[in-house]
Amino acid sequence: MIELIGDKILWNWWSPVWLVALLVTIAYGRRFGWKNHAKTAWLTTGLAVLVFAFVSPLGVLADGFLFSAHMIQHLLLLLVVPLCLVLSLPVVKSGAFPPAGGLSRLLSKPVVGWLLGLGAMWFWHVPAFCNAATESYAIGIVRSVSFLLTGILFWWPIYSPSKESRLPASNAVVYLFSACLGCTLLGIYITFTTITVCPAFASPEERLAMMTALYDAGMTSAVDQQLGGLLMWVPPCSLYVFAIISVLCRWYSVDDTEALALQAKTMVEASS
Amino acid sequence: MSASSAEASGETPSKDPVSGRLLSWVSTVDHKKIGILYISTALVFLGIGGLEALLIRVQLLFPNNTFLSPGLFNQMFTMHGTTMVFLVGMPVLIGFQNYFVPLMIGARDVAFPRLNAMSYWLLPFGGILLYFSFMTGQAPDAGWFSYAPLSTKPYNLMPAQDYWIIGLICLGIGSVAAAINIFVTVLQCRAPGMSLQRVPLFVWMSLMTAILTILALPALNAALAMLMIDRLLGAAFFEPARGGSALLWQHYFWVFGHPEVYILILPAFGMISEVIPVFSRKPIYGYAFVAGSSAVIVLLSYGVWAHHMFAVGLGMGADMFFAVGTLLIALPTGLKIFNWTATMWGGSIRLTTSMMFAVAFLLEFVIGGLTGVMFAAVPIDWQLTDTYFVVGHFHYVLIGGTVFGVFSATYYWFPKMTGRMLSERLGKWQLWLWVFGLNATFLSQHVLGVMGMPRRVYTYAEPGWMALNAIAGAGAVAMAAGTLVLLLNVWVSLRKGERSGDNPWGGFTLEWATTSPPPPENFDVIPRVESRRPVWDLDHPDSADSKFEKTPEDNGWRPDKSVTSVWAFVASEAMFFLLLLVSYVVFNTDQTGDIRSASVLDVARTGLFSIALLGSSFTLWRAESLLKAGRIPQFRRWLMLTIVLGSIFIGGQAIEYYGLISSDVTIDDNLFTATFFTVTGFHGLHVIVGLIALSILLGLAVKQDRNVLSGTALKAVGVYWHFVDVVWIAVFCIIYLRFLQ
Ligand code: HEM
Ligand SMILES: [Cu+2]
């Protein structure tokens, strides 16, 4: 197995993703600077995961060979990378961010974030689209970009850098819980259905040595799809549960200024 | 118990003392009386279920016993399990929630007192239906989880199974209604100052239990509805011989069943989270962790159901993921033990009976939890599933957890409910009888399970198993005796128990701020709430929590009662439809045969009627905004138009059904027709209910009723109506447009 992973074919060192990472780094540095180490760490993690998702064997196998590898890549792009990127944005004071244009106001609406985030997940698993994105390089890029963008919109209402545009705790829990329900349904469907969700993976054009080894170890395309479905289901839900935990922590902590503001508000209400 | 506590509460019965007092109980809408009714009813069924357990133990006392026939044995364990879960466990917990949640949050009553009474009366109704099956010559006998195909018609001809289904549907509806009530009560009726981060943990756990109930019971209801359609209308959802899937029943049952075990344990967690701090004279250690981890339990509990199905062959991948999920959920469950222990650490502990039951809870629950975690290892589960080891596991958690929690709460709160103390001496007797009984019975069963004794088999040949079974029998007798001691204790105390005063234990939370028993309106004045322990603050102004520990302030947010309750109801219904639709997808991914959606459904026609339904959502939305703008005549017109459009849709469905049935396409043809009629039929019923609600609103609006004109009623019905439309969009896409096929 180890030699197989060392196989040169499995590493895509010349992927253009490096360029994307570089551009993001430059843009980030110019806009926000590098003073805040925690934020820098989030950015680094996000970009590292992004690069990993395309350069490593994971990225290569996801490109038409293993459905389950595709699924991991999908989750990294849709959930992990955007989460890290959103968390890497420095906290801003009220009203400063995002620029209050019509479109961005619409996009930062929770309903929109939820629908787009979950929508991307479902849409790209309709057999026809899944196939197209796997077989055509261009559509594949569209898919990856849409994952990253909708992912950012999905996490925005939870971890937005401006406290005002974050959902209140109870709504945030419902938001995340229903998202978990959404990917559970999709995961169950992919796991148990008799349909081949992404036929491109069932019969890859060329075989890699790695694939033969995996096939011999029992990784048939049916097992591959089952594993993919379970990956669609359990890891995202676990991530949502961790997000819920962080929301609850925020909710139970007493932020002095906030508490005082609320107190003032209740006093005003009581006196009126 | 009921009649005498009415006496204790100093009720003045009307004319005829006996019938007047009885009437006051039957017609009550007071949450405290309803709570007591729940608890007393549970006690009656505890007696019945306990008797069934004793009969089972007698039968298993020695090898090849013939005391019970095999058939009767099956009926006994089925009725024992069903009774204990649905007629004892849930009701007694709902009873305590009913009594104490409003008191602990400083409310005068629950949010919907009449709904509360209805929920309660569904309990005896469902219980009697279930037990009425005995009159048909035979009780249900397919186990408390009624696995298909054993529960389907070919294997189970007697009407008993139908009584089981209908009884459980009644109980399920009652539980959901009660849960919605508690949910809204906690959100809406809290005293000023009590933010959700400050509610007593029992209240928080009740809220979590309510959410679990609202979202889990519909899974059972959907499964029951399908089973009933199988049995009464000849469909074949769960009959493998005719293409159905027995496994689907298992999935649906455990999607309900695993959350159910948390419905049974979370309130008990709440109870000991009240008792332990008070008798340690310390606040709970790690309030936020105890509360927050329970929220996590609620979420995770929907994702581990398949650990009850490791033996059916779900495949390696699925087994592995569910095993990991099971280990994960054990974390927030198990770590709380440390919170309770740390609360006792360094406290000035008073070992009252109540506290001793709480400590016994900690010890016994850990044993049950550990054996649960053992099952999470799939190969161990394969070895032990369907043996007495499983029976041992869940009785440790249910008795050591739920029952001991309830006993602890009983000794803690009885003085509040009646104004009299229970005897500590009798209490200790009860405690030791139960601790001995629990361990004797269920430790033996663990060993028997490892030795290979299967559960649910009426006898055994192995002479070596006799000694342990005898010990188990002795334990059962001890638990029965312990229960009699409790009854004696209550009886004596109600007659000549020591007066308790308002706050005999130095309790911290609001229920101790009023008299024992509380007056019908609960409070004269509600103390200021500035921390998690308002009564402590009141009694100890110098060391008040509010001075030393900051907790998030109440921001005054109280959602509207009717709209919140409709949202909760809609969430529950959404789960119900979701499961029905899942069954459609499962059975119709590849359709073959002459009767399938492509060949019998007229998509264009139904599409037209669907536009009418969707249009009605728009007109209702118009009506709402017109009402808000105060333009009453126009509002009435648009409301009328909504009703007309909805009726057109129903008319369309009637035409469709008529066409299908007259060309001999009926529900019992194949799995397509079964799922089709079930999904659209239930949807149609919902549309009709919505139409009735809208018509009532229209009638009231014509009469210038103030409630309607204020708009909240319309908003509530509106949420429901839009929901029904959204469901239809999903139904139309999946069934008519054949998405996912
Ligand atoms: C500490 C965490 C727990 C874990 C990891 C756990 C795990 C399990 C597993 C894997 C089974 C299936 C055994 C089998 O049939 O092969 C099981 C059965 C069961 N558990 Fe637990 N459990 C836990 C806590 C609880 C609690 C707190 C309750 C209830 C208060 C409970 C009630 C039950 C019941 C009723 C069954 C048996 C259902 C039946 O087959 O009739 N468990 N548990
Ligand atoms: Cu379980």
mmCIF file of C-alpha atoms in Angstrom, chain A residues 122 170 173 177 180-181 184-185 188-189 191-195 226-227 230-231 233-235 238 240-242 244-245 248 251-254 256 259-260 262-263 265-266 269, chain B residues 196-197 204 215 251 287-288 291-292 295-296 298-300 302 305 314-318 321-322 328 532 550-557 575 578 582 585 589-590 740-741:
data_model
loop_
_atom_site.group_PDB
_atom_site.id
_atom_site.type_symbol
_atom_site.label_atom_id
_atom_site.label_comp_id
_atom_site.label_asym_id
_atom_site.label_seq_id
_atom_site.Cartn_x
_atom_site.Cartn_y
_atom_site.Cartn_z
ATOM 1 C CA TRP A 122 -27.763 17.429 -3.586
ATOM 2 C CA SER A 170 -31.565 28.721 18.945
ATOM 3 C CA VAL A 173 -28.970 25.044 16.245
ATOM 4 C CA PHE A 177 -29.565 20.312 12.814
ATOM 5 C CA CYS A 180 -27.586 17.381 9.264
ATOM 6 C CA LEU A 181 -31.004 15.979 8.423
ATOM 7 C CA THR A 184 -28.448 12.278 6.354
ATOM 8 C CA LEU A 185 -31.203 11.787 3.820
ATOM 9 C CA ILE A 188 -28.953 7.183 3.346
ATOM 10 C CA TYR A 189 -30.119 7.385 -0.229
ATOM 11 C CA THR A 191 -25.810 4.183 0.781
ATOM 12 C CA PHE A 192 -28.848 2.044 0.248
ATOM 13 C CA THR A 193 -30.107 2.782 -3.238
ATOM 14 C CA THR A 194 -29.750 0.232 -6.013
ATOM 15 C CA ILE A 195 -29.075 3.002 -8.531
ATOM 16 C CA GLN A 226 -21.926 2.533 0.016
ATOM 17 C CA LEU A 227 -18.833 3.953 1.632
ATOM 18 C CA LEU A 230 -21.784 6.858 4.639
ATOM 19 C CA LEU A 231 -19.129 9.526 4.199
ATOM 20 C CA TRP A 233 -23.749 11.240 6.056
ATOM 21 C CA VAL A 234 -21.664 10.795 9.180
ATOM 22 C CA PRO A 235 -18.682 13.181 8.899
ATOM 23 C CA SER A 238 -20.325 15.225 13.144
ATOM 24 C CA TYR A 240 -22.383 20.140 12.398
ATOM 25 C CA VAL A 241 -22.596 18.707 15.890
ATOM 26 C CA PHE A 242 -19.244 20.282 16.733
ATOM 27 C CA ILE A 244 -23.581 23.215 17.480
ATOM 28 C CA ILE A 245 -21.368 22.671 20.499
ATOM 29 C CA LEU A 248 -23.888 26.472 22.669
ATOM 30 C CA TRP A 251 -24.611 31.003 24.167
ATOM 31 C CA TYR A 252 -23.704 30.024 27.714
ATOM 32 C CA SER A 253 -20.754 32.376 28.010
ATOM 33 C CA VAL A 254 -21.504 35.755 29.472
ATOM 34 C CA ASP A 256 -20.197 41.380 29.647
ATOM 35 C CA ALA A 259 -25.198 41.177 28.746
ATOM 36 C CA LEU A 260 -25.240 44.769 29.919
ATOM 37 C CA LEU A 262 -29.471 43.341 26.939
ATOM 38 C CA GLN A 263 -30.056 44.252 30.540
ATOM 39 C CA LYS A 265 -32.895 46.792 26.864
ATOM 40 C CA THR A 266 -35.031 44.718 29.228
ATOM 41 C CA GLU A 269 -38.961 47.396 28.041
ATOM 42 C CA LEU B 196 -33.092 29.857 29.061
ATOM 43 C CA GLN B 197 -29.531 29.643 30.369
ATOM 44 C CA TRP B 204 -33.958 22.014 30.530
ATOM 45 C CA LEU B 215 -39.351 14.493 16.345
ATOM 46 C CA HIS B 251 -35.374 0.800 10.700
ATOM 47 C CA TYR B 287 -24.291 23.469 34.571
ATOM 48 C CA ALA B 288 -23.516 24.443 30.986
ATOM 49 C CA ALA B 291 -27.296 21.158 29.716
ATOM 50 C CA GLY B 292 -25.303 21.485 26.512
ATOM 51 C CA ALA B 295 -28.651 19.013 23.547
ATOM 52 C CA VAL B 296 -25.904 17.077 21.783
ATOM 53 C CA VAL B 298 -30.755 14.905 21.337
ATOM 54 C CA LEU B 299 -29.030 15.402 18.001
ATOM 55 C CA LEU B 300 -26.899 12.291 18.085
ATOM 56 C CA TYR B 302 -31.240 10.193 15.762
ATOM 57 C CA TRP B 305 -30.584 3.547 15.677
ATOM 58 C CA LEU B 314 -26.332 -4.069 7.097
ATOM 59 C CA GLY B 315 -22.826 -4.442 5.711
ATOM 60 C CA MET B 316 -19.441 -3.728 7.188
ATOM 61 C CA GLY B 317 -19.397 -0.025 6.370
ATOM 62 C CA ALA B 318 -22.749 0.728 7.948
ATOM 63 C CA PHE B 321 -20.212 3.950 11.282
ATOM 64 C CA PHE B 322 -23.045 3.130 13.640
ATOM 65 C CA LEU B 328 -19.767 9.018 20.486
ATOM 66 C CA ARG B 532 -29.946 29.772 38.504
ATOM 67 C CA LYS B 550 -22.742 35.928 36.157
ATOM 68 C CA THR B 551 -25.217 34.105 33.967
ATOM 69 C CA PRO B 552 -26.667 35.382 30.712
ATOM 70 C CA GLU B 553 -29.453 37.849 31.366
ATOM 71 C CA ASP B 554 -33.001 37.298 30.218
ATOM 72 C CA ASN B 555 -33.461 39.262 27.033
ATOM 73 C CA GLY B 556 -37.211 39.121 27.408
ATOM 74 C CA TRP B 557 -37.801 37.009 24.312
ATOM 75 C CA MET B 575 -40.986 13.842 10.120
ATOM 76 C CA LEU B 578 -40.611 12.297 5.475
ATOM 77 C CA VAL B 582 -38.795 7.490 2.240
ATOM 78 C CA VAL B 585 -38.590 5.923 -2.581
ATOM 79 C CA THR B 589 -36.724 3.054 -7.229
ATOM 80 C CA ASP B 590 -37.168 0.511 -9.954
ATOM 81 C CA LEU B 740 -35.243 9.717 -7.534
ATOM 82 C CA GLN B 741 -36.334 6.823 -9.734
#
